[in-house]
Amino acid sequence: GGVSRSRTISRTSYATPALFAAAIMMHGGSRRRYGTYREDEGAACSMKDAGQVDLACFNTIAHDVDSQQQGTSQGVAPVAKPPNFDPQECRTNIHCCHWCLQCETEDCVSTYPRCDEFFASAFDKCTVDDGPNWVLIILIIVCVLIVVGVGICLARYCYLRQRQLTCSLFIQRQMEREKLLGSKSFEVPSRLTFSGSCTEQGMETACSYDLNIFKNGTFTGTGQDCDGQSEVKGMMVQDGISTQHKIHWIETQNHLRSKVEMEVEGTMTMLPGSSGSDFQIQANYVTRNGSVSGNLKLHSRGTCQTSHVVGIAIGSSSHNEGTNVAVIQGIPCALPNHAIPSSPSPCAVQQSMPLRQSEQLGNGGLQNYAVFGQAVPSSYVRRDV
């Protein structure tokens, strides 16, 4: 059974008794206890019924022994063959039957007259193990190779199909980004630095981004990860509420012989209580060829931005218009050798130089100068009315 090939042989499998006897000796059929006609346990060759074997002894080798007088050839005590024994005496000696069955070579069998016939009459059949069934083994190997080959082809097809779908996703995201009209809430500063992690195929690595954000919601910047530096260009869109924006960008990383592009899509959220100083980005990305995709989780503490100030005019003019309100939008930047102000609330400060009076403009309007202080050197902005 299994990958071993076995077959059953019997007297009818061979042309002569001598050939069958040789096959029996080859497969250990002659090994048994002297004086008995029972084969060893687990032997490949099976003997006939003990009575049949006993009768065969008298019919072949010991044919001149009176079986009625002798009774049986079984159960006799072992007797050694005499040194000068004449094989012709076997016709009257039942021990020759046992000496015959002890033979392990063809020369030994030929020593006793009709020993081969006794062998052929004493044994029924032998189960012969011809060793590995090479035909079956080769067939199994071929089947395994076919299955493995089909599996590899199927896996490759699925991989290429997935890449094709992913490439379509890249194109879809690119088209969506290019159709966007950017917008941002005034809480978003003009510059943000993010740091966090990118995850690809369950492996997490560190990454960071520096973004310069414009009033119309577009932004540019750079990214950095274990593969090197990349250029970023994208768009954010205010998502109904000022604390959340949809964010899209294309990221390009140039290598020595190649260029990698990926489309990134996600949301940027201002964390509660941060007042425009703490933002979080959660996004996913895919490369142009579809070979890489993953997720980004970034966190930023806001940096400074240029403040936009509308203030109270200092001085008097009968032509002043508008409301007398001062507002600073964004996180103000520190000037050289000065700290960022602790409060964004502006206030008028005393100037070392006299305030300039309103000047007449060519179109009939006036220009007033407003002065504000934020724990930094005084500055002024011009407002045309």
Coordinates of C-alpha atoms in Angstrom, one line a residue:
G1 CA 0.0 0.0 0.0
G2 CA 1.0 3.7 0.0
V3 CA 3.9 4.5 -2.3
S4 CA 5.3 1.0 -2.0
R5 CA 4.4 -1.5 -4.6
S6 CA 3.6 -5.1 -3.5
R7 CA 2.4 -8.2 -5.3
T8 CA 1.4 -11.7 -4.4
I9 CA 3.2 -14.7 -5.9
S10 CA 2.3 -18.4 -5.8
R11 CA 3.3 -21.7 -7.4
T12 CA 1.3 -20.7 -10.5
S13 CA 3.4 -17.6 -10.9
Y14 CA 6.5 -19.6 -11.9
A15 CA 7.2 -22.2 -14.6
T16 CA 9.0 -24.6 -12.3
P17 CA 9.0 -25.6 -8.6
A18 CA 12.6 -24.6 -8.4
L19 CA 11.9 -21.0 -9.3
F20 CA 9.1 -20.8 -6.8
A21 CA 11.4 -22.3 -4.1
A22 CA 14.0 -19.6 -5.0
A23 CA 11.4 -16.9 -4.5
I24 CA 10.4 -18.3 -1.2
M25 CA 14.0 -18.4 0.1
M26 CA 14.5 -14.8 -1.2
H27 CA 11.6 -13.5 0.9
G28 CA 12.5 -15.5 4.1
G29 CA 9.9 -18.2 3.8
S30 CA 12.4 -20.9 4.9
R31 CA 12.9 -19.4 8.4
R32 CA 10.9 -21.3 10.9
R33 CA 11.3 -23.5 14.0
Y34 CA 12.8 -26.9 13.3
G35 CA 10.3 -29.7 13.5
T36 CA 7.2 -27.5 12.9
Y37 CA 5.4 -26.4 9.8
R38 CA 4.4 -22.9 11.0
E39 CA 6.1 -19.9 9.4
D40 CA 7.5 -17.2 11.6
E41 CA 5.2 -14.4 12.7
G42 CA 5.1 -11.6 10.2
A43 CA 6.8 -13.7 7.5
A44 CA 6.2 -12.7 3.9
C45 CA 5.5 -16.2 2.8
S46 CA 2.6 -18.3 4.3
M47 CA 2.7 -22.1 4.6
K48 CA -0.1 -24.4 3.9
D49 CA -1.9 -26.2 6.7
A50 CA 0.5 -28.3 8.7
G51 CA -1.3 -31.6 7.7
Q52 CA -0.9 -30.7 4.0
V53 CA 2.8 -30.0 4.5
D54 CA 3.3 -33.2 6.4
L55 CA 1.6 -35.2 3.6
A56 CA 3.8 -33.4 1.0
C57 CA 6.9 -34.5 2.9
F58 CA 5.9 -38.2 2.4
N59 CA 4.9 -37.6 -1.2
T60 CA 8.1 -35.9 -2.3
I61 CA 11.3 -36.3 -0.2
A62 CA 10.6 -39.2 2.2
H63 CA 8.5 -41.1 -0.3
D64 CA 9.7 -44.6 0.9
V65 CA 8.7 -44.0 4.5
D66 CA 5.5 -45.7 5.6
S67 CA 3.5 -42.8 6.8
Q68 CA 1.1 -45.2 8.6
Q69 CA 4.0 -46.6 10.5
Q70 CA 5.9 -43.3 11.0
G71 CA 2.8 -41.4 11.8
T72 CA 4.0 -37.8 11.1
S73 CA 7.1 -35.8 10.3
Q74 CA 6.0 -33.0 12.7
G75 CA 7.3 -32.6 16.2
V76 CA 10.5 -34.4 15.7
A77 CA 13.6 -33.4 17.7
P78 CA 16.3 -31.6 15.8
V79 CA 18.9 -33.9 14.3
A80 CA 22.2 -32.7 12.7
K81 CA 22.9 -34.0 9.2
P82 CA 25.7 -36.7 9.4
P83 CA 29.0 -35.6 7.8
N84 CA 29.0 -38.3 5.1
F85 CA 25.3 -38.3 4.6
D86 CA 24.1 -39.7 1.3
P87 CA 21.2 -37.6 0.0
Q88 CA 19.7 -40.7 -1.6
E89 CA 18.9 -41.8 1.9
C90 CA 16.3 -39.0 2.2
R91 CA 13.7 -41.2 0.7
T92 CA 13.6 -43.1 4.1
N93 CA 14.5 -40.1 6.4
I94 CA 11.9 -37.6 7.4
H95 CA 14.5 -35.2 8.7
C96 CA 15.4 -34.4 5.1
C97 CA 12.1 -32.6 4.9
H98 CA 13.2 -30.2 7.7
W99 CA 16.8 -29.9 6.4
C100 CA 15.3 -29.0 3.0
L101 CA 13.1 -26.2 4.6
Q102 CA 16.2 -24.8 6.3
C103 CA 17.9 -24.2 3.0
E104 CA 18.6 -20.6 2.1
T105 CA 20.4 -21.1 -1.3
E106 CA 19.6 -23.0 -4.5
D107 CA 22.7 -25.2 -4.1
C108 CA 21.3 -26.4 -0.7
V109 CA 17.9 -27.2 -2.3
S110 CA 19.6 -29.2 -5.1
T111 CA 21.3 -31.3 -2.4
Y112 CA 18.1 -33.0 -1.4
P113 CA 16.2 -34.9 -4.0
R114 CA 12.8 -33.3 -4.9
C115 CA 13.4 -30.6 -2.3
D116 CA 12.2 -27.9 -4.7
E117 CA 8.9 -29.8 -5.1
F118 CA 8.5 -30.0 -1.4
F119 CA 9.0 -26.2 -1.1
A120 CA 6.4 -25.6 -3.8
S121 CA 4.0 -27.9 -2.1
A122 CA 4.6 -26.6 1.4
F123 CA 4.0 -22.9 0.8
D124 CA 0.8 -21.3 -0.4
K125 CA 1.9 -17.8 -1.4
C126 CA 4.3 -14.9 -0.7
T127 CA 3.6 -11.2 -0.6
V128 CA 6.5 -9.5 -2.4
D129 CA 7.5 -5.9 -1.7
D130 CA 9.0 -4.5 -4.9
G131 CA 10.1 -1.3 -3.2
P132 CA 8.8 2.3 -4.0
N133 CA 6.1 2.6 -6.6
W134 CA 8.0 5.0 -8.8
V135 CA 5.1 5.5 -11.2
L136 CA 2.8 6.5 -8.3
I137 CA 5.5 8.7 -6.7
I138 CA 6.1 10.5 -10.1
L139 CA 2.4 10.9 -10.5
I140 CA 2.1 12.5 -7.0
I141 CA 5.0 14.8 -7.7
V142 CA 3.5 15.9 -11.0
C143 CA 0.1 16.6 -9.3
V144 CA 1.8 18.6 -6.5
L145 CA 3.7 20.7 -9.0
I146 CA 0.5 21.3 -11.0
V147 CA -1.3 22.4 -7.8
V148 CA 1.5 24.6 -6.7
G149 CA 1.8 26.1 -10.2
V150 CA -1.9 26.8 -10.3
G151 CA -1.7 28.3 -6.8
I152 CA 1.1 30.6 -7.8
C153 CA -0.6 31.7 -11.0
L154 CA -3.8 32.4 -9.1
A155 CA -2.0 34.3 -6.4
R156 CA -0.2 36.4 -9.0
Y157 CA -3.5 37.0 -10.8
C158 CA -5.1 38.2 -7.6
Y159 CA -2.0 40.4 -6.8
L160 CA -2.1 42.0 -10.3
R161 CA -5.8 42.4 -10.1
Q162 CA -5.5 44.1 -6.7
R163 CA -2.8 46.4 -8.1
Q164 CA -5.0 47.3 -11.0
L165 CA -7.8 48.2 -8.7
T166 CA -5.5 50.2 -6.4
C167 CA -4.1 52.1 -9.4
S168 CA -7.6 53.0 -10.3
L169 CA -8.0 54.3 -6.8
F170 CA -5.0 56.5 -7.2
I171 CA -6.4 58.0 -10.4
Q172 CA -9.8 58.5 -8.7
R173 CA -8.3 60.3 -5.8
Q174 CA -6.1 62.5 -8.0
M175 CA -9.2 63.6 -10.0
E176 CA -11.1 64.4 -6.8
R177 CA -8.2 66.5 -5.5
E178 CA -7.9 68.5 -8.6
K179 CA -11.6 69.3 -8.6
L180 CA -11.6 70.7 -5.0
L181 CA -12.0 74.3 -4.2
G182 CA -9.9 75.0 -1.1
S183 CA -11.1 76.8 2.1
K184 CA -9.9 77.0 5.7
S185 CA -11.1 78.4 8.9
F186 CA -9.3 81.3 10.5
E187 CA -8.1 79.1 13.4
V188 CA -5.8 77.2 11.1
P189 CA -2.4 78.9 11.2
S190 CA -0.2 79.5 8.1
R191 CA 2.3 76.9 9.1
L192 CA 1.9 73.5 10.9
T193 CA 4.5 70.9 11.7
F194 CA 3.2 67.4 12.1
S195 CA 4.9 64.2 13.5
G196 CA 3.5 60.8 13.9
S197 CA 3.5 57.4 12.3
C198 CA 2.8 55.7 8.9
T199 CA 1.6 52.1 8.9
E200 CA 2.2 49.7 5.9
Q201 CA 1.4 46.0 6.0
G202 CA 1.2 46.1 9.8
M203 CA 4.6 47.7 10.2
E204 CA 4.7 51.2 11.8
T205 CA 7.5 53.8 11.1
A206 CA 7.9 57.4 12.1
C207 CA 7.3 60.3 9.8
S208 CA 6.9 64.0 9.9
Y209 CA 5.5 66.9 7.8
D210 CA 6.1 70.7 7.5
L211 CA 3.2 72.4 5.8
N212 CA 2.8 76.0 4.7
I213 CA -0.9 76.8 4.5
F214 CA -2.4 79.6 2.3
K215 CA -5.6 81.6 2.8
N216 CA -7.4 79.7 0.0
G217 CA -6.8 76.3 1.7
T218 CA -3.9 75.2 -0.6
F219 CA -0.7 74.2 1.0
T220 CA 2.8 73.0 0.2
G221 CA 5.6 71.5 2.2
T222 CA 7.9 68.6 2.8
G223 CA 7.6 65.2 4.3
Q224 CA 10.2 62.9 5.9
D225 CA 10.2 59.2 6.6
C226 CA 12.6 56.3 6.5
D227 CA 12.7 56.4 2.7
G228 CA 13.8 60.0 2.6
Q229 CA 12.3 63.4 2.0
S230 CA 9.3 64.2 -0.2
E231 CA 7.5 67.2 -1.6
V232 CA 3.9 67.8 -0.7
K233 CA 1.3 69.8 -2.5
G234 CA -2.4 69.7 -1.6
M235 CA -5.7 71.2 -0.6
M236 CA -7.8 71.4 2.5
V237 CA -11.6 72.1 2.5
Q238 CA -13.5 73.2 5.6
D239 CA -16.0 70.5 6.5
G240 CA -19.0 72.5 7.7
I241 CA -17.5 73.2 11.1
S242 CA -14.4 75.2 11.7
T243 CA -12.7 72.5 13.7
Q244 CA -12.5 69.9 10.9
H245 CA -11.2 69.9 7.3
K246 CA -11.0 67.4 4.6
I247 CA -7.4 67.2 3.4
H248 CA -5.9 65.9 0.2
W249 CA -2.4 66.0 -1.1
I250 CA 0.0 64.4 -3.6
E251 CA 3.4 63.5 -2.2
T252 CA 6.4 63.0 -4.5
Q253 CA 9.6 61.3 -3.4
N254 CA 12.6 61.4 -5.9
H255 CA 15.1 58.6 -5.8
L256 CA 18.2 58.1 -7.8
R257 CA 16.5 56.2 -10.7
S258 CA 12.9 56.5 -9.9
K259 CA 10.1 58.7 -8.6
V260 CA 7.4 57.6 -6.2
E261 CA 4.1 59.4 -6.1
M262 CA 1.2 58.8 -3.7
E263 CA -2.2 60.3 -3.2
V264 CA -3.2 61.0 0.4
E265 CA -6.7 61.5 1.6
G266 CA -8.1 62.1 5.1
T267 CA -9.3 64.6 7.7
M268 CA -7.5 67.3 9.8
T269 CA -9.2 68.0 13.1
M270 CA -8.5 70.8 15.6
L271 CA -8.5 69.1 19.0
P272 CA -10.9 70.5 21.6
G273 CA -9.6 73.3 23.8
S274 CA -6.5 73.9 21.7
S275 CA -7.7 77.3 20.2
G276 CA -5.9 76.6 16.9
S277 CA -2.7 75.3 18.4
D278 CA -3.3 71.5 18.3
F279 CA -4.3 69.5 15.2
Q280 CA -4.5 65.9 14.2
I281 CA -4.5 64.3 10.8
Q282 CA -5.8 60.8 10.1
A283 CA -5.4 59.7 6.5
N284 CA -4.6 56.8 4.1
Y285 CA -2.5 56.8 1.0
V286 CA -1.8 54.7 -2.1
T287 CA 1.1 54.9 -4.6
R288 CA 0.7 55.5 -8.3
N289 CA 1.6 51.9 -9.3
G290 CA -0.5 50.5 -6.4
S291 CA 2.4 48.6 -4.9
V292 CA 2.2 50.4 -1.5
S293 CA -0.7 51.6 0.6
G294 CA -1.0 52.5 4.2
N295 CA -2.3 54.9 6.9
L296 CA -1.1 58.1 8.5
K297 CA -1.7 59.3 12.0
L298 CA -0.1 62.7 12.7
H299 CA -0.2 65.3 15.5
S300 CA 0.8 68.9 15.5
R301 CA 1.1 71.7 17.9
G302 CA 0.6 74.9 16.0
T303 CA 3.4 77.3 15.1
C304 CA 3.1 81.0 14.5
Q305 CA 1.5 82.7 11.7
T306 CA 1.3 86.3 10.3
S307 CA -1.4 88.1 12.3
H308 CA -4.1 90.1 10.6
V309 CA -5.0 93.2 12.6
V310 CA -7.8 95.6 12.3
G311 CA -7.5 98.4 15.0
I312 CA -8.7 101.6 16.5
A313 CA -7.3 104.7 14.8
I314 CA -5.2 106.9 17.2
G315 CA -5.7 110.6 16.5
S316 CA -8.7 112.5 15.4
S317 CA -10.3 112.8 12.0
S318 CA -13.7 113.9 11.0
H319 CA -13.4 111.4 8.1
N320 CA -12.8 108.2 10.1
E321 CA -15.2 105.4 9.0
G322 CA -15.9 101.9 10.3
T323 CA -15.9 100.4 13.7
N324 CA -13.3 101.0 16.4
V325 CA -12.5 97.3 17.0
A326 CA -9.1 95.6 17.2
V327 CA -8.8 91.9 16.4
I328 CA -5.8 89.7 15.9
Q329 CA -6.4 86.5 13.9
G330 CA -4.0 83.6 14.2
I331 CA -1.0 82.8 16.5
P332 CA 1.3 85.8 16.4
C333 CA 5.0 85.2 15.7
A334 CA 7.8 86.4 17.9
L335 CA 10.1 89.1 16.5
P336 CA 13.9 88.7 16.8
N337 CA 15.0 88.6 20.4
H338 CA 11.4 88.7 21.6
A339 CA 9.0 86.1 22.9
I340 CA 5.6 85.3 21.4
P341 CA 3.1 87.4 23.3
S342 CA 1.2 85.7 26.1
S343 CA -2.1 87.4 25.1
P344 CA -3.4 88.1 21.7
S345 CA -5.4 91.1 22.9
P346 CA -3.9 94.3 21.4
C347 CA -3.5 97.6 23.2
A348 CA -2.4 101.1 22.4
V349 CA 1.1 101.9 23.6
Q350 CA 3.0 105.2 24.1
Q351 CA 5.1 106.1 21.2
S352 CA 8.5 107.9 21.4
M353 CA 7.6 109.8 18.3
P354 CA 4.5 112.0 17.9
L355 CA 1.7 110.4 16.0
R356 CA 1.3 111.4 12.4
Q357 CA -1.8 113.2 11.4
S358 CA -4.1 111.9 8.8
E359 CA -2.9 112.6 5.3
Q360 CA -5.0 113.5 2.4
L361 CA -5.1 110.8 -0.3
G362 CA -5.3 111.5 -3.9
N363 CA -8.9 110.1 -4.3
G364 CA -10.2 112.2 -1.5
G365 CA -9.9 109.6 1.3
L366 CA -7.7 109.7 4.4
Q367 CA -5.1 107.3 5.7
N368 CA -4.9 106.8 9.5
Y369 CA -2.2 105.1 11.5
A370 CA -3.1 102.7 14.3
V371 CA -0.5 101.6 16.8
F372 CA -0.8 98.4 18.8
G373 CA 1.4 96.6 21.3
Q374 CA 1.6 92.9 22.3
A375 CA 4.6 92.8 24.6
V376 CA 6.7 93.1 21.4
P377 CA 8.2 96.2 19.8
S378 CA 5.5 98.6 18.7
S379 CA 4.3 98.4 15.1
Y380 CA 1.7 99.9 13.0
V381 CA -0.6 99.0 10.1
R382 CA -2.1 101.3 7.6
R383 CA -5.8 101.3 6.9
D384 CA -7.2 103.1 4.0
V385 CA -10.7 104.5 4.5

